[in-house]
Short mmCIF file of C-alpha atoms and ligand atoms in Angstrom, two decimals:
data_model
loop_
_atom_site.label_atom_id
_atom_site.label_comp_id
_atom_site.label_asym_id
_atom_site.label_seq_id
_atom_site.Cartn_x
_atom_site.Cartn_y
_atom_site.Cartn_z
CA UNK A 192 94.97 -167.65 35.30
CA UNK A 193 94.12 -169.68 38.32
CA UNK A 194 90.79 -170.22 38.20
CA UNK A 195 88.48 -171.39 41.59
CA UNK A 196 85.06 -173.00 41.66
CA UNK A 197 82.85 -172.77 44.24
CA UNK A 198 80.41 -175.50 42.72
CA UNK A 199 82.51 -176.65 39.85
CA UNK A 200 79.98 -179.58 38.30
CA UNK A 201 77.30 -176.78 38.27
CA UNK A 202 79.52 -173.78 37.19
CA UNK A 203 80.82 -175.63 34.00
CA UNK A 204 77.90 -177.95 33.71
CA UNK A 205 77.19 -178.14 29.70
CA UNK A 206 74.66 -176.36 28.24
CA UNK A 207 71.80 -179.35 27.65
CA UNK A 208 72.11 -180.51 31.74
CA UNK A 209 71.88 -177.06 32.25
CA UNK A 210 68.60 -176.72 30.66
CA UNK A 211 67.05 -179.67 32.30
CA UNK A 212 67.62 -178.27 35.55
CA UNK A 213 66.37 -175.26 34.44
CA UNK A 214 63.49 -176.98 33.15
CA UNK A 215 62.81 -179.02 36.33
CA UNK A 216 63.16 -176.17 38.55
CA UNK A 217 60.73 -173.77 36.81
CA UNK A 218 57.91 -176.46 37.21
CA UNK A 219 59.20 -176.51 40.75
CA UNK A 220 59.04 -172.98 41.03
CA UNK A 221 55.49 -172.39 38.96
CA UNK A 222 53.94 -175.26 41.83
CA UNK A 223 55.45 -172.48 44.69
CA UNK A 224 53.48 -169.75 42.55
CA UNK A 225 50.14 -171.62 41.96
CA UNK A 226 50.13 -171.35 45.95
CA UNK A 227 49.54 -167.31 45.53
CA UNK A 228 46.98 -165.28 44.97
CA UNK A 229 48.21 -163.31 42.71
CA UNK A 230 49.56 -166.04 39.80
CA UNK A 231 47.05 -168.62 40.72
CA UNK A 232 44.78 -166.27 38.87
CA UNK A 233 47.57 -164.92 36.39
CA UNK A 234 48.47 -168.22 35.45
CA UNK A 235 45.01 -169.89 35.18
CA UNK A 236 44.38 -167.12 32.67
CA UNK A 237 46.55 -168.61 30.15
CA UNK A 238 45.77 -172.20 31.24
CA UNK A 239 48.64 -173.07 33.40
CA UNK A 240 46.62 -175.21 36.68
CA UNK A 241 49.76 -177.39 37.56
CA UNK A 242 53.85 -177.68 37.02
CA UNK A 243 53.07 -180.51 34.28
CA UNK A 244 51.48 -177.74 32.04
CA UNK A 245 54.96 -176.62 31.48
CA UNK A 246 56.26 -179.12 29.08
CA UNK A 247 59.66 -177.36 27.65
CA UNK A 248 61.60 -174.04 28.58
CA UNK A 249 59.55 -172.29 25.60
CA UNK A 250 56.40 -173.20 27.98
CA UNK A 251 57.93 -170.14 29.93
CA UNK A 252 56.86 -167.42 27.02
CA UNK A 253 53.15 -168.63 27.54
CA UNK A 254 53.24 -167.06 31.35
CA UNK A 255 51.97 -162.80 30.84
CA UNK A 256 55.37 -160.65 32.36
CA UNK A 257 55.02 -159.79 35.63
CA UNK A 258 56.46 -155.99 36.59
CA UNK A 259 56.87 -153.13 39.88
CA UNK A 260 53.19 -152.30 39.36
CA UNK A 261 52.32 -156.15 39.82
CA UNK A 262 54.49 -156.49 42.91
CA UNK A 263 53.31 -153.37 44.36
CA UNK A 264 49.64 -154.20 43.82
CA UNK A 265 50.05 -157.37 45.35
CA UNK A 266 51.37 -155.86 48.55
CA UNK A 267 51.85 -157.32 51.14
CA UNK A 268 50.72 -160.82 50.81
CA UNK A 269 49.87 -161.60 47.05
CA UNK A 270 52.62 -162.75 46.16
CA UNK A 271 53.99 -164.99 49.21
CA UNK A 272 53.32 -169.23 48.71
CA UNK A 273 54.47 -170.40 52.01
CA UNK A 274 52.40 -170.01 55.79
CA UNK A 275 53.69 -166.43 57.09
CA UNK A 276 54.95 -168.75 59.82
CA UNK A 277 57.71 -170.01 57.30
CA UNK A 278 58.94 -166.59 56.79
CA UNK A 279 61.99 -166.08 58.12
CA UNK A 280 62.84 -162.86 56.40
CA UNK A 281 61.80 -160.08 54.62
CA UNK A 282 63.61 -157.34 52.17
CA UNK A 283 63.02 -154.54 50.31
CA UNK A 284 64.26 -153.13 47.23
CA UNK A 285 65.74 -149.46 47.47
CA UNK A 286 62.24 -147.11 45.89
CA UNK A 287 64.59 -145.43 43.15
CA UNK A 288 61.59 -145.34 41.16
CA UNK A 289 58.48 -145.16 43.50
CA UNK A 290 57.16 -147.31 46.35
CA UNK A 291 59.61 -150.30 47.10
CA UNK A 292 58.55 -153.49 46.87
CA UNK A 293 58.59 -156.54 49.40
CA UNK A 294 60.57 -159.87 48.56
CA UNK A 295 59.70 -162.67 51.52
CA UNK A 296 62.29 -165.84 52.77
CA UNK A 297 62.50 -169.33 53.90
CA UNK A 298 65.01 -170.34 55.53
CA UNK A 299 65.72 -172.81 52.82
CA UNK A 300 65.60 -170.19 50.35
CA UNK A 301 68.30 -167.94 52.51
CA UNK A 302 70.49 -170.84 52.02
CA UNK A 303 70.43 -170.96 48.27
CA UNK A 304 70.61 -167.34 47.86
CA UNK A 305 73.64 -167.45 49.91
CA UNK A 306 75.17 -170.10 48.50
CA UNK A 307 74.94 -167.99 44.76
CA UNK A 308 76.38 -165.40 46.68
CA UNK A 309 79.65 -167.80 47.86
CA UNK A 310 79.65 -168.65 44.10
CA UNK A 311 80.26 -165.18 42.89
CA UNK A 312 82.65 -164.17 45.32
CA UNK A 313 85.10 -167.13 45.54
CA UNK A 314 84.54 -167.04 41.65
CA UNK A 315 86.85 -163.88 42.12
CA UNK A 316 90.04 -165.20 43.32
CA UNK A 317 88.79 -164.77 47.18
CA UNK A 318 89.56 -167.24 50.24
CA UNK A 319 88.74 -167.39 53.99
CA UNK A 320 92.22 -165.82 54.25
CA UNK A 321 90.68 -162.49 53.10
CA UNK A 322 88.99 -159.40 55.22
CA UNK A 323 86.35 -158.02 53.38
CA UNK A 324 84.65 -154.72 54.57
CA UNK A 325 81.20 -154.56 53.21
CA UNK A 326 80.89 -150.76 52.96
CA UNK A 327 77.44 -150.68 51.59
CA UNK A 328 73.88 -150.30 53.16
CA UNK A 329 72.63 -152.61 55.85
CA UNK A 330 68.90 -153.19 56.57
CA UNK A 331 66.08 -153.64 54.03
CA UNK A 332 68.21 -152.76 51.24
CA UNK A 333 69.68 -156.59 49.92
CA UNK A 334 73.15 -155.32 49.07
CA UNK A 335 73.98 -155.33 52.67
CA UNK A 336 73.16 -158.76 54.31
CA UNK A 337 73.75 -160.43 50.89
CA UNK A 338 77.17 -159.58 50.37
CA UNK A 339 77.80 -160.28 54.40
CA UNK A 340 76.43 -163.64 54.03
CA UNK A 341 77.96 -164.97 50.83
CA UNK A 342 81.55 -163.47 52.48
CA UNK A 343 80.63 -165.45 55.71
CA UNK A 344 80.06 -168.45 54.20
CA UNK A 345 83.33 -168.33 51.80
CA UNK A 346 85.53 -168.02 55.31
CA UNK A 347 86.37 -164.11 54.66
CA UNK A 348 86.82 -162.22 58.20
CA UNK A 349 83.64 -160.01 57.28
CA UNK A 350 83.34 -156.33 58.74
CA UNK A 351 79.77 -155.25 58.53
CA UNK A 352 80.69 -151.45 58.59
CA UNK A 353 78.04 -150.04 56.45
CA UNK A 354 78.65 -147.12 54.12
CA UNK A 355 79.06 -143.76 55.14
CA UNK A 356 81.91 -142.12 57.46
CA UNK A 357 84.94 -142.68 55.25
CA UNK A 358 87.23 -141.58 57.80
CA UNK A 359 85.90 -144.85 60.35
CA UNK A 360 86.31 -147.09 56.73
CA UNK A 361 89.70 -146.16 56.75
CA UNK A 362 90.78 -146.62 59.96
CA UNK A 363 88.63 -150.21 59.73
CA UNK A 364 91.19 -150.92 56.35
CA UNK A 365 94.13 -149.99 58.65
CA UNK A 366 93.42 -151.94 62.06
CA UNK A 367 92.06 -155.28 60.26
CA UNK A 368 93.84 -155.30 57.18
CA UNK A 369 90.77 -155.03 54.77
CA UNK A 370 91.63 -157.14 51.64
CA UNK A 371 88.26 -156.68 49.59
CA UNK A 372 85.58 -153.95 49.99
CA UNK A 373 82.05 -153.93 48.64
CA UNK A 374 80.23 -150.48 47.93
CA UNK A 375 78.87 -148.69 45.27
CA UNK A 376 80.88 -147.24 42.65
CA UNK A 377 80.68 -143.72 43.65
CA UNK A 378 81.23 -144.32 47.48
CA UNK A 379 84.48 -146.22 45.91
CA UNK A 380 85.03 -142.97 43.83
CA UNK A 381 84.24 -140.99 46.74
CA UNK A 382 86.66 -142.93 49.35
CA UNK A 383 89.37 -142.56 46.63
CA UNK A 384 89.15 -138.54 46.54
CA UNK A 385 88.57 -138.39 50.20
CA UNK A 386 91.81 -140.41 50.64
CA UNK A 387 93.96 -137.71 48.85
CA UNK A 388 92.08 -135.11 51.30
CA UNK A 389 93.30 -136.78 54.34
CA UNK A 390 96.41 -138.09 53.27
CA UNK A 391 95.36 -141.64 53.80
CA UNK A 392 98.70 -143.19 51.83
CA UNK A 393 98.10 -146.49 49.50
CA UNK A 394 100.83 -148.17 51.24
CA UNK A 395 98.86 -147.98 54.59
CA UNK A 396 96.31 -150.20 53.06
CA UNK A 397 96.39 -154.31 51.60
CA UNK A 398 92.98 -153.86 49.68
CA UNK A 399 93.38 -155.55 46.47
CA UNK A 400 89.38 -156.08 45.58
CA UNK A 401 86.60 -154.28 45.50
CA UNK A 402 83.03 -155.52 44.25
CA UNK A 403 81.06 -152.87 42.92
CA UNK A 404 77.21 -152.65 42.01
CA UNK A 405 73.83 -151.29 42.84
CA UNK A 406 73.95 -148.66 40.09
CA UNK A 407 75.05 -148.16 36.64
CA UNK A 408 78.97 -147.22 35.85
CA UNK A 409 80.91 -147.25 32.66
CA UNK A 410 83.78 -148.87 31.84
CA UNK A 411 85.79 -146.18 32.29
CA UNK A 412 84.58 -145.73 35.49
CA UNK A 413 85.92 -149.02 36.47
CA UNK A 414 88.97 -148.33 35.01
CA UNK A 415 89.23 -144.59 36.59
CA UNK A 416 88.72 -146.98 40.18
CA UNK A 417 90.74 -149.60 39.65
CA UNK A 418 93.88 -147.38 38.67
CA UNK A 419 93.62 -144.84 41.57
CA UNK A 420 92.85 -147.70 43.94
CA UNK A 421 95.07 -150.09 42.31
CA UNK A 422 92.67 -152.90 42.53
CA UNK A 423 90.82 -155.21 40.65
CA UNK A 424 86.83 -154.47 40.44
CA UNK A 425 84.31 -157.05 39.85
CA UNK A 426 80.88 -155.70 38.48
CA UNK A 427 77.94 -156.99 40.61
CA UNK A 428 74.75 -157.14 39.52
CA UNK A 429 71.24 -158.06 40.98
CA UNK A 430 67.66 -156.30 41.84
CA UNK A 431 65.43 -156.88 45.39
CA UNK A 432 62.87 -158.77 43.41
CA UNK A 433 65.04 -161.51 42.43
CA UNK A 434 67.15 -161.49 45.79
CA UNK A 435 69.45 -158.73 45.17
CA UNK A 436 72.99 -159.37 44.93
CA UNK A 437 74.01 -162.58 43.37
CA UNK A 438 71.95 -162.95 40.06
CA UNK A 439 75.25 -161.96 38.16
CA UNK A 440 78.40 -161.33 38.95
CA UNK A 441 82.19 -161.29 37.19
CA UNK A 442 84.82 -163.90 37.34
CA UNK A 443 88.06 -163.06 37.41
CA UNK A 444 87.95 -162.61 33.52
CA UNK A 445 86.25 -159.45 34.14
CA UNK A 446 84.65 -159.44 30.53
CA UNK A 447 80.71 -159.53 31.19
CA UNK A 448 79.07 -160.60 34.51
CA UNK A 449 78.22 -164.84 34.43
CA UNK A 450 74.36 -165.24 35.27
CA UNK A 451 73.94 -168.60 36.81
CA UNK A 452 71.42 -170.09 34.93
CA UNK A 453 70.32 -172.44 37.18
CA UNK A 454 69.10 -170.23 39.61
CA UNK A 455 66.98 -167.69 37.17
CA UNK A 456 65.68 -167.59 33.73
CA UNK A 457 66.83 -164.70 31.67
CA UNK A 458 65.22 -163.50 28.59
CA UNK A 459 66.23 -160.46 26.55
CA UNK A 460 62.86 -158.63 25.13
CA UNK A 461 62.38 -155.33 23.02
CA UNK A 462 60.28 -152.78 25.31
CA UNK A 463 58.68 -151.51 22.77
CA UNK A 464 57.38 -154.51 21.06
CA UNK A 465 58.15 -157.12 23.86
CA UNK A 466 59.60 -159.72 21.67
CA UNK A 467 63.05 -161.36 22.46
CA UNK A 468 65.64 -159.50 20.28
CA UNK A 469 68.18 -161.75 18.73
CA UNK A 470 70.88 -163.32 20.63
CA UNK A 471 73.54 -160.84 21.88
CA UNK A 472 71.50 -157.69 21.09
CA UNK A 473 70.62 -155.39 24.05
CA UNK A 474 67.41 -155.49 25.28
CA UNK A 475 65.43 -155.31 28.80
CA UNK A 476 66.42 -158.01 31.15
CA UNK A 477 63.19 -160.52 31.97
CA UNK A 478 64.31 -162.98 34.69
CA UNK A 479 62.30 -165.54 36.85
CA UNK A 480 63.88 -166.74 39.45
CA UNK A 481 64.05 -170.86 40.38
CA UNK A 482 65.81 -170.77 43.53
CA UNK A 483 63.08 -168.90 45.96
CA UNK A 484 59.71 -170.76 47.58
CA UNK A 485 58.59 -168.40 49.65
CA UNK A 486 58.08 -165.69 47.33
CA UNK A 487 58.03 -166.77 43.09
CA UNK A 488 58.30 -164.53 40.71
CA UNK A 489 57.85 -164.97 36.83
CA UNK A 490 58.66 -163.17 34.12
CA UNK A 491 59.61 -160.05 36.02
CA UNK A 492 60.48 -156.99 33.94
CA UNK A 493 63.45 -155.45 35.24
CA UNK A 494 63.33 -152.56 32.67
CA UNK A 495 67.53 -152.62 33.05
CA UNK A 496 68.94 -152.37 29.74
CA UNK A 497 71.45 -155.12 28.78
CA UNK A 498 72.41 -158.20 26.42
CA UNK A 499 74.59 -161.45 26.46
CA UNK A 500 78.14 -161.91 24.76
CA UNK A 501 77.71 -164.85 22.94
CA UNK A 502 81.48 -166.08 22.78
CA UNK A 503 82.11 -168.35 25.87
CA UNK A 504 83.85 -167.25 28.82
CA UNK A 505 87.74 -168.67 29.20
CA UNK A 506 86.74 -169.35 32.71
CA UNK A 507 85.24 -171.97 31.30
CA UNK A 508 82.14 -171.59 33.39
CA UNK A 509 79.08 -172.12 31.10
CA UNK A 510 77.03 -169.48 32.26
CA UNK A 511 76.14 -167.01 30.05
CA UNK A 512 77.42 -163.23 30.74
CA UNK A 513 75.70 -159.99 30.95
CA UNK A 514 77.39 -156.90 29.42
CA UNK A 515 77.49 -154.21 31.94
CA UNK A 516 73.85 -152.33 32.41
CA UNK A 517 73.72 -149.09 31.06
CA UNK A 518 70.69 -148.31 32.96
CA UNK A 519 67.00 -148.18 33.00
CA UNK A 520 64.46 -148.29 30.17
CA UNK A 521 62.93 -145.73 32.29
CA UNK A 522 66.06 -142.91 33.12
CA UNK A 523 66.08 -142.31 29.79
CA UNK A 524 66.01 -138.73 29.32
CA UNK A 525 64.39 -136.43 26.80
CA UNK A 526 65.51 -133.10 26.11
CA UNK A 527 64.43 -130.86 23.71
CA UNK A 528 62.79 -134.49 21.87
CA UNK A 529 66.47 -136.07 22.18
CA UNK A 530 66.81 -139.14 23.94
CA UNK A 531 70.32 -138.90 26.44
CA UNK A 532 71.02 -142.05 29.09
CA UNK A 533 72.63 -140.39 31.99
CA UNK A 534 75.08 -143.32 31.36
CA UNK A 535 76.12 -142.15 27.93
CA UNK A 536 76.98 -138.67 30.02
CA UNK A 537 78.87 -140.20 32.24
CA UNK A 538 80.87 -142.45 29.65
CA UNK A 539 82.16 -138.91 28.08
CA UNK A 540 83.20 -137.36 31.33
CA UNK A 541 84.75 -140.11 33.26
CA UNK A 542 86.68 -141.40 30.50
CA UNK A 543 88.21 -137.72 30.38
CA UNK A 544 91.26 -137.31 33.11
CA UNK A 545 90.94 -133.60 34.27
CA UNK A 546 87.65 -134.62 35.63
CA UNK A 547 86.98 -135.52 39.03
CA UNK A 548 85.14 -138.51 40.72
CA UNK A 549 82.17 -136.95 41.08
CA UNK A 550 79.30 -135.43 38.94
CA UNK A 551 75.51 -134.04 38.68
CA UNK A 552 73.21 -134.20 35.85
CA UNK A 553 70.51 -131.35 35.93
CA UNK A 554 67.62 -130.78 33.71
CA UNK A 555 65.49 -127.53 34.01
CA UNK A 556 63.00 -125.86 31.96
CA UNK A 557 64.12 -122.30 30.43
CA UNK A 558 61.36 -120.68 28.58
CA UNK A 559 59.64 -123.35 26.77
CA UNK A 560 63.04 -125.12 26.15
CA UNK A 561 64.44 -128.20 28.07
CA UNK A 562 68.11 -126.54 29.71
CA UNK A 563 70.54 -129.54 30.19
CA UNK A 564 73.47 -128.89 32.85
CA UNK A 565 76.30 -130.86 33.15
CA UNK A 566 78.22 -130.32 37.21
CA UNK A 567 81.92 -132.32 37.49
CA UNK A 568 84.44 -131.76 40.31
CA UNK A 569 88.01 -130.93 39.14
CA UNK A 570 91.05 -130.67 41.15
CA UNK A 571 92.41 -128.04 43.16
CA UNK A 572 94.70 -126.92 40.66
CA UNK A 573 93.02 -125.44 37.88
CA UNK A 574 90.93 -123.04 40.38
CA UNK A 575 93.54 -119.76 39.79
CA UNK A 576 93.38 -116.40 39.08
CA UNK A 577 93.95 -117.17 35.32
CA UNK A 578 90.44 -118.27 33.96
CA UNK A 579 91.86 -119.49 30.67
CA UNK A 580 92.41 -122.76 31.60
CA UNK A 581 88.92 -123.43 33.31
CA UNK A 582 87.20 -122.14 29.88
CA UNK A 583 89.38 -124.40 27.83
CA UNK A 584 88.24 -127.55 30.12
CA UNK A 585 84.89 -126.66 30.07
CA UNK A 586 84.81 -125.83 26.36
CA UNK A 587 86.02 -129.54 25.78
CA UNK A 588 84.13 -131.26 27.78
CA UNK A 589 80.75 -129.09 26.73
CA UNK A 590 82.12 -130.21 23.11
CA UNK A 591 82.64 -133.53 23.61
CA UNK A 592 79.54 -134.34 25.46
CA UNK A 593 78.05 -132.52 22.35
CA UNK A 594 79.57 -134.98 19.84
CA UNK A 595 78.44 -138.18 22.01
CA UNK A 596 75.00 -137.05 22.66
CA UNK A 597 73.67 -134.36 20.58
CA UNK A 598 72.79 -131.46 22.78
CA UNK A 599 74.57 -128.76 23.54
CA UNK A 600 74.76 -128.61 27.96
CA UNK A 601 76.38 -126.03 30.04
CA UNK A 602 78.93 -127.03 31.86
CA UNK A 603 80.12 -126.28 35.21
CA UNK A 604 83.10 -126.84 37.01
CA UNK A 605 83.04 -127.75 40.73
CA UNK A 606 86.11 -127.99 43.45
CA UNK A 607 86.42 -131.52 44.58
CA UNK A 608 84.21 -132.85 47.76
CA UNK A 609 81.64 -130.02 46.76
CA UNK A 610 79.19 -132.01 44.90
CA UNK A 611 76.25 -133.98 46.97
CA UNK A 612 77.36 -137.40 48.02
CA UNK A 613 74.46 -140.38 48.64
CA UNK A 614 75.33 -142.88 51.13
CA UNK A 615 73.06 -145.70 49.18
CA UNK A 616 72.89 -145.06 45.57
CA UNK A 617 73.86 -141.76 44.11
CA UNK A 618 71.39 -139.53 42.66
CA UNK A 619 73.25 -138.30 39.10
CA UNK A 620 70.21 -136.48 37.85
CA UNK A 621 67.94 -133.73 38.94
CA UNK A 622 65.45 -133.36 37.00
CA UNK A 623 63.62 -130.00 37.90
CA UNK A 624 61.15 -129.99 35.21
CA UNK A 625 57.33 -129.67 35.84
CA UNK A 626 56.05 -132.74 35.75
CA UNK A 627 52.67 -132.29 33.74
CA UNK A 628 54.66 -130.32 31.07
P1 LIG B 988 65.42 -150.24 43.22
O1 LIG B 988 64.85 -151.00 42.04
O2 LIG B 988 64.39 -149.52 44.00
O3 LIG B 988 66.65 -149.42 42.90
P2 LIG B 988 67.03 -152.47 44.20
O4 LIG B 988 67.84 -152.24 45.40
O5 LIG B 988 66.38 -153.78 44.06
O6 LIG B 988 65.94 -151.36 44.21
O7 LIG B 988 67.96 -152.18 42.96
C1 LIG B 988 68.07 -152.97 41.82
C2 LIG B 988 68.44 -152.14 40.63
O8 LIG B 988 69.74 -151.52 40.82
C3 LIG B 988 68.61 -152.96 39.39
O9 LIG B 988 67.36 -153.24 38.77
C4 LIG B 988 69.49 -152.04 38.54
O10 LIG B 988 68.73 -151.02 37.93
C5 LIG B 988 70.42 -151.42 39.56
N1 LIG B 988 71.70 -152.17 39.62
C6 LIG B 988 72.08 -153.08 40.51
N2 LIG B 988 73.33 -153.53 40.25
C7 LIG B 988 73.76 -152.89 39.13
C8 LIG B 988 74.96 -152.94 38.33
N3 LIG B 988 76.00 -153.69 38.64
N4 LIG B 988 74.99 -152.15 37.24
C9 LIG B 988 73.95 -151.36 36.92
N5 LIG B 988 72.82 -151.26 37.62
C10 LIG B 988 72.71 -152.02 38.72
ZN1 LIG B 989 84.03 -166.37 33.34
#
């Protein structure tokens, strides 16, 4: 494979450089947060009054985690180190679990997180001869801009189209010649089944890439994309509080998204007992990011569940790679005293072809028991006067989602296009039950 470098002595810098810059930048980065309120009293708690307090990288586990309720608490000023009239932007994350939080920018610091963002995209194969249609959410959300910026600076013809309104997507694909598209997975899912609707033919479009992110998907989801669409898709990965888009992202080896390490500290921790687990177990990610003055953050729990492979990357970047998120420590499910990830749900039911591209999660209370319902879309086809078929298809798939997560759901089938679609992240799971049961 041909393999392209955006900033080749940092991609593949070796491991002990790569520390030292880590090293130097998180003193940099603690001086930016002894200039807020909020860690100029964290830190002093634990005896940490200026950058030379931090004398190695293991300095770092000294500094308490910081998490949502911190950020949110600190609204809307606690947690900014430079005059307001440095501030040249603000973003938000999306509120998928509760009130969002705000992240603040220099100008400087739009620069680097740009720049990370040119890393990870020309890291997959692109060039300035590419169009790339950034079909995801513009505005507060960081997906948007991030992606359009990082594209910009690469050379790509960018087309800020937003999601939504597949039918103006397509004829954007058709008119320009779209060669890479960024969305979610599902709106990808989604464009894919609303292409067979309208009779939007492959052949009409160039599109070769798509990056997808923002929410969890399985492998087989990527697969189930990549073979409709015939495309490659690169897994993106980042959160609001550490810039969004650009903390991780896949090369063109497409085995585990490359973190670059000079730009945040990751640390893998158990929950429960907040120790790091061993190297290449999963975990919750803890990053703290090195590349942001105007608003520091340290030791931020991202509750997203996750580990490293330890074998190095034939890129030969030395980056270390995330496996795909499965999702949060805090979706996790219990029913009936079972613990299900929605992602383990969808694992069984994308990987199985009859299935469509879309699907609901519902949880209800029936009685005094917890009543788990499982809602696909299937094709066209199977909808006949002969029910036998339907039963069979939902008998498998009630007994395979059985075997993979222990509980028993009922199933139900759904024609294509009739399940809710979100236009910024879907919503898999609706969980009905009363709250203060
Ligand atoms: P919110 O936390 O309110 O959803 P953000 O827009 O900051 O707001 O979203 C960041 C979160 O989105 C991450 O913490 C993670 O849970 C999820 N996420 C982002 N990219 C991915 C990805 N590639 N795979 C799985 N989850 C992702
Ligand atoms: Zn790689």
């Amino acid at each position: 494979m041909n393999f392209q470098y955006w900033e080749p002595q940092i991609e593949k810098m070796p491991r002990s450089e790569l520390e030292a810059l880590q090293l130097q930048k998180l003193r940099q980065e603690i001086g930016y947060a002894l200039a807020t309120p909020f860690y100029r009293e964290r830190l002093g708690t634990v005896g940490i009054k200026n950058p030379d307090d931090i004398k190695t990288l293991a300095d770092l586990r000294r500094i308490p985690f910081t998490t949502k309720n911190d950020l949110r608490d600190g609204f809307p000023y606690g947690f900014l180190s430079i005059p307001k009239e440095e501030v040249v932007r603000l973003h938000a994350s999306s509120g998928t679990t509760g009130t969002p939080t705000t992240i603040y920018f220099s100008s400087d610091d739009l620069k680097r997180w740009t720049n990370n963002m040119a890393r990870c995209i020309f890291g997959t194969g692109c060039t300035k001869h590419d169009v790339f249609q950034n079909m995801i959410s513009y505005g507060l959300f960081t997906g948007g801009l991030g992606l359009h910026q990082g594209g910009e600076a690469v050379g790509m013809l960018v087309i800020p189209s937003g999601s939504g309104n597949t039918a103006r997507q397509f004829k954007l694909m058709q008119d320009f010649g779209t060669t890479v598209v960024h969305a979610t997975p599902s709106f990808l899912l989604h464009v894919e089944a609303k292409m067979r609707e309208v009779g939007v033919k492959r052949e009409s479009l160039v599109i070769k890439r798509a990056f997808a992110g923002a929410e969890p998907y399985s492998e087989d989801t990527r697969r189930r994309i990549e073979s409709l669409l015939n495309i490659d898709v690169y897994n993106s990965y980042g959160l609001s509080e550490m810039n969004g888009p650009s903390v991780a992202f896949e090369c063109q080896c497409k085995n585990g998204m490359h973190i670059w390490e000079d730009a945040y500290i990751a640390e893998i921790i158990d929950p429960e007992t907040l120790e790091p687990v061993k190297e290449g177990e999963i975990g919750e990610l803890v990053l703290t990011i090195l590349c942001r003055e105007a608003t520091p953050v340290l030791r931020y729990r991202s509750r997203d569940l996750t580990g490293f492979y330890t074998e190095p990357c034939p890129c030969g970047r030395t980056h270390r790679r995330l496996r795909r998120i499965t999702g949060r420590s805090d979706d996790m499910l219990i029913i009936n005293g079972v613990n299900v990830f929605p992602s383990q749900i969808e694992e069984v039911i994308m990987g199985m072809k009859e299935v469509g591209n879309n699907y609901l999660i519902v949880v209800e209370k029936e009685g005094a028991l917890d009543r788990l319902t499982v809602k696909t879309e299937v094709g066209p086809d199977i909808f006949t006067d002969d029910s036998r078929p339907l039963n069979a298809l939902k008998e498998r798939i009630r007994e395979t989602l059985q075997v993979s997560i222990s509980i028993s759901p009922r199933v139900e089938l759904h024609e294509s296009g009739s399940l809710p679609v979100s236009e910024g992240k879907a919503v898999r799971v609706q969980d009905k039950r009363p709250k203060d049961v």
